[in-house]
């Protein structure tokens, strides 16, 4: 990745060093306490009607949490499903065309809304071989219409890519990929500490100090936001603290490292990183497509790939709409400032943009637009 490295700022920061330091932690801000209903989604799930499921950025949501939907009742197929979960009914992770058809036909279907990062689902049915009710746990497969709808990791690009993404699909990674869109993250995301050397905090702080609190991947200066700069172990061994095995990475570049798919980021932290990248000219109208893919909030990555495939003009990411008095009104996921057109997270942001004469579309509507065009 070729990015401008802000040398002047770096020296400014060197001079400013010695400023107060916050404790290092993996999770940069304390988790919000989960409401009861969200707790139930995390523990076995809760029955839900399709009409009560919200669409957030093309994904499924209820009460501020990201959920997935599945059907516990596998009917008379239960024997085959318990033997091989791939033969069971599929798990929906997005507001796909299948769910849309279900809604349109007004088909009554009992779905279970669940926050499941393990991939193992409780199922039941009626065993034909035993002539009695049967239950158990099955590794159900994800619905391919859902992956297509989101263009998850560029799913639509080629059949071989599709096979690979399906083979590698992991719910924990999937939840982390879209973490910036949701208020409540899965309970299982609360990181286990341990594994680290006892003096890790000190090692990490000294290392980041030597790197002047600048991300070694995108060049972002985080002197003022040190908790957003992590110390990464290149070989994955958290006890190998040899300097050549360490790398200072901002929370966004860190989660995009190989085998870090499970690393999540909070909405406000991602927004702050994009804001700072803008201010420090890491992001701007000259950013190349490759760098856009490296720097975009992964919640918008599938859509950005669809725009590129369609031959769209190169957009800007993390673009801020400034109102009168210099106040930031909204941060757009994807924007074409010269056309005053942007893709935003929510209907509320869309209204804000329209009030200042921009045209805006929500992430979910933009994805649906691509889907229905085919
Ligand atoms: Zn689906
Ligand atoms: Zn970075
Ligand atoms: Zn790491």
CSV table of N, CA, C and O and ligand atoms in Angstrom, one decimal, residues 92 96 143 146, ligand 1:
chain,number,residue,atom,x,y,z
A,92,UNK,N,-29.8,-17.4,7.6
A,92,UNK,CA,-29.8,-16.1,6.9
A,92,UNK,C,-29.0,-15.1,7.8
A,92,UNK,O,-29.2,-14.9,9.0
A,96,UNK,N,-32.0,-11.0,2.5
A,96,UNK,CA,-31.8,-11.5,1.1
A,96,UNK,C,-33.1,-11.6,0.4
A,96,UNK,O,-34.2,-11.4,0.9
A,143,UNK,N,-26.8,-19.0,4.0
A,143,UNK,CA,-27.6,-18.8,2.8
A,143,UNK,C,-26.7,-18.1,1.8
A,143,UNK,O,-26.2,-17.0,2.1
A,146,UNK,N,-27.8,-14.5,0.8
A,146,UNK,CA,-27.3,-13.5,1.7
A,146,UNK,C,-26.0,-13.0,1.3
A,146,UNK,O,-25.7,-11.8,1.3
B,1,LIG,ZN1,-30.6,-15.5,2.9
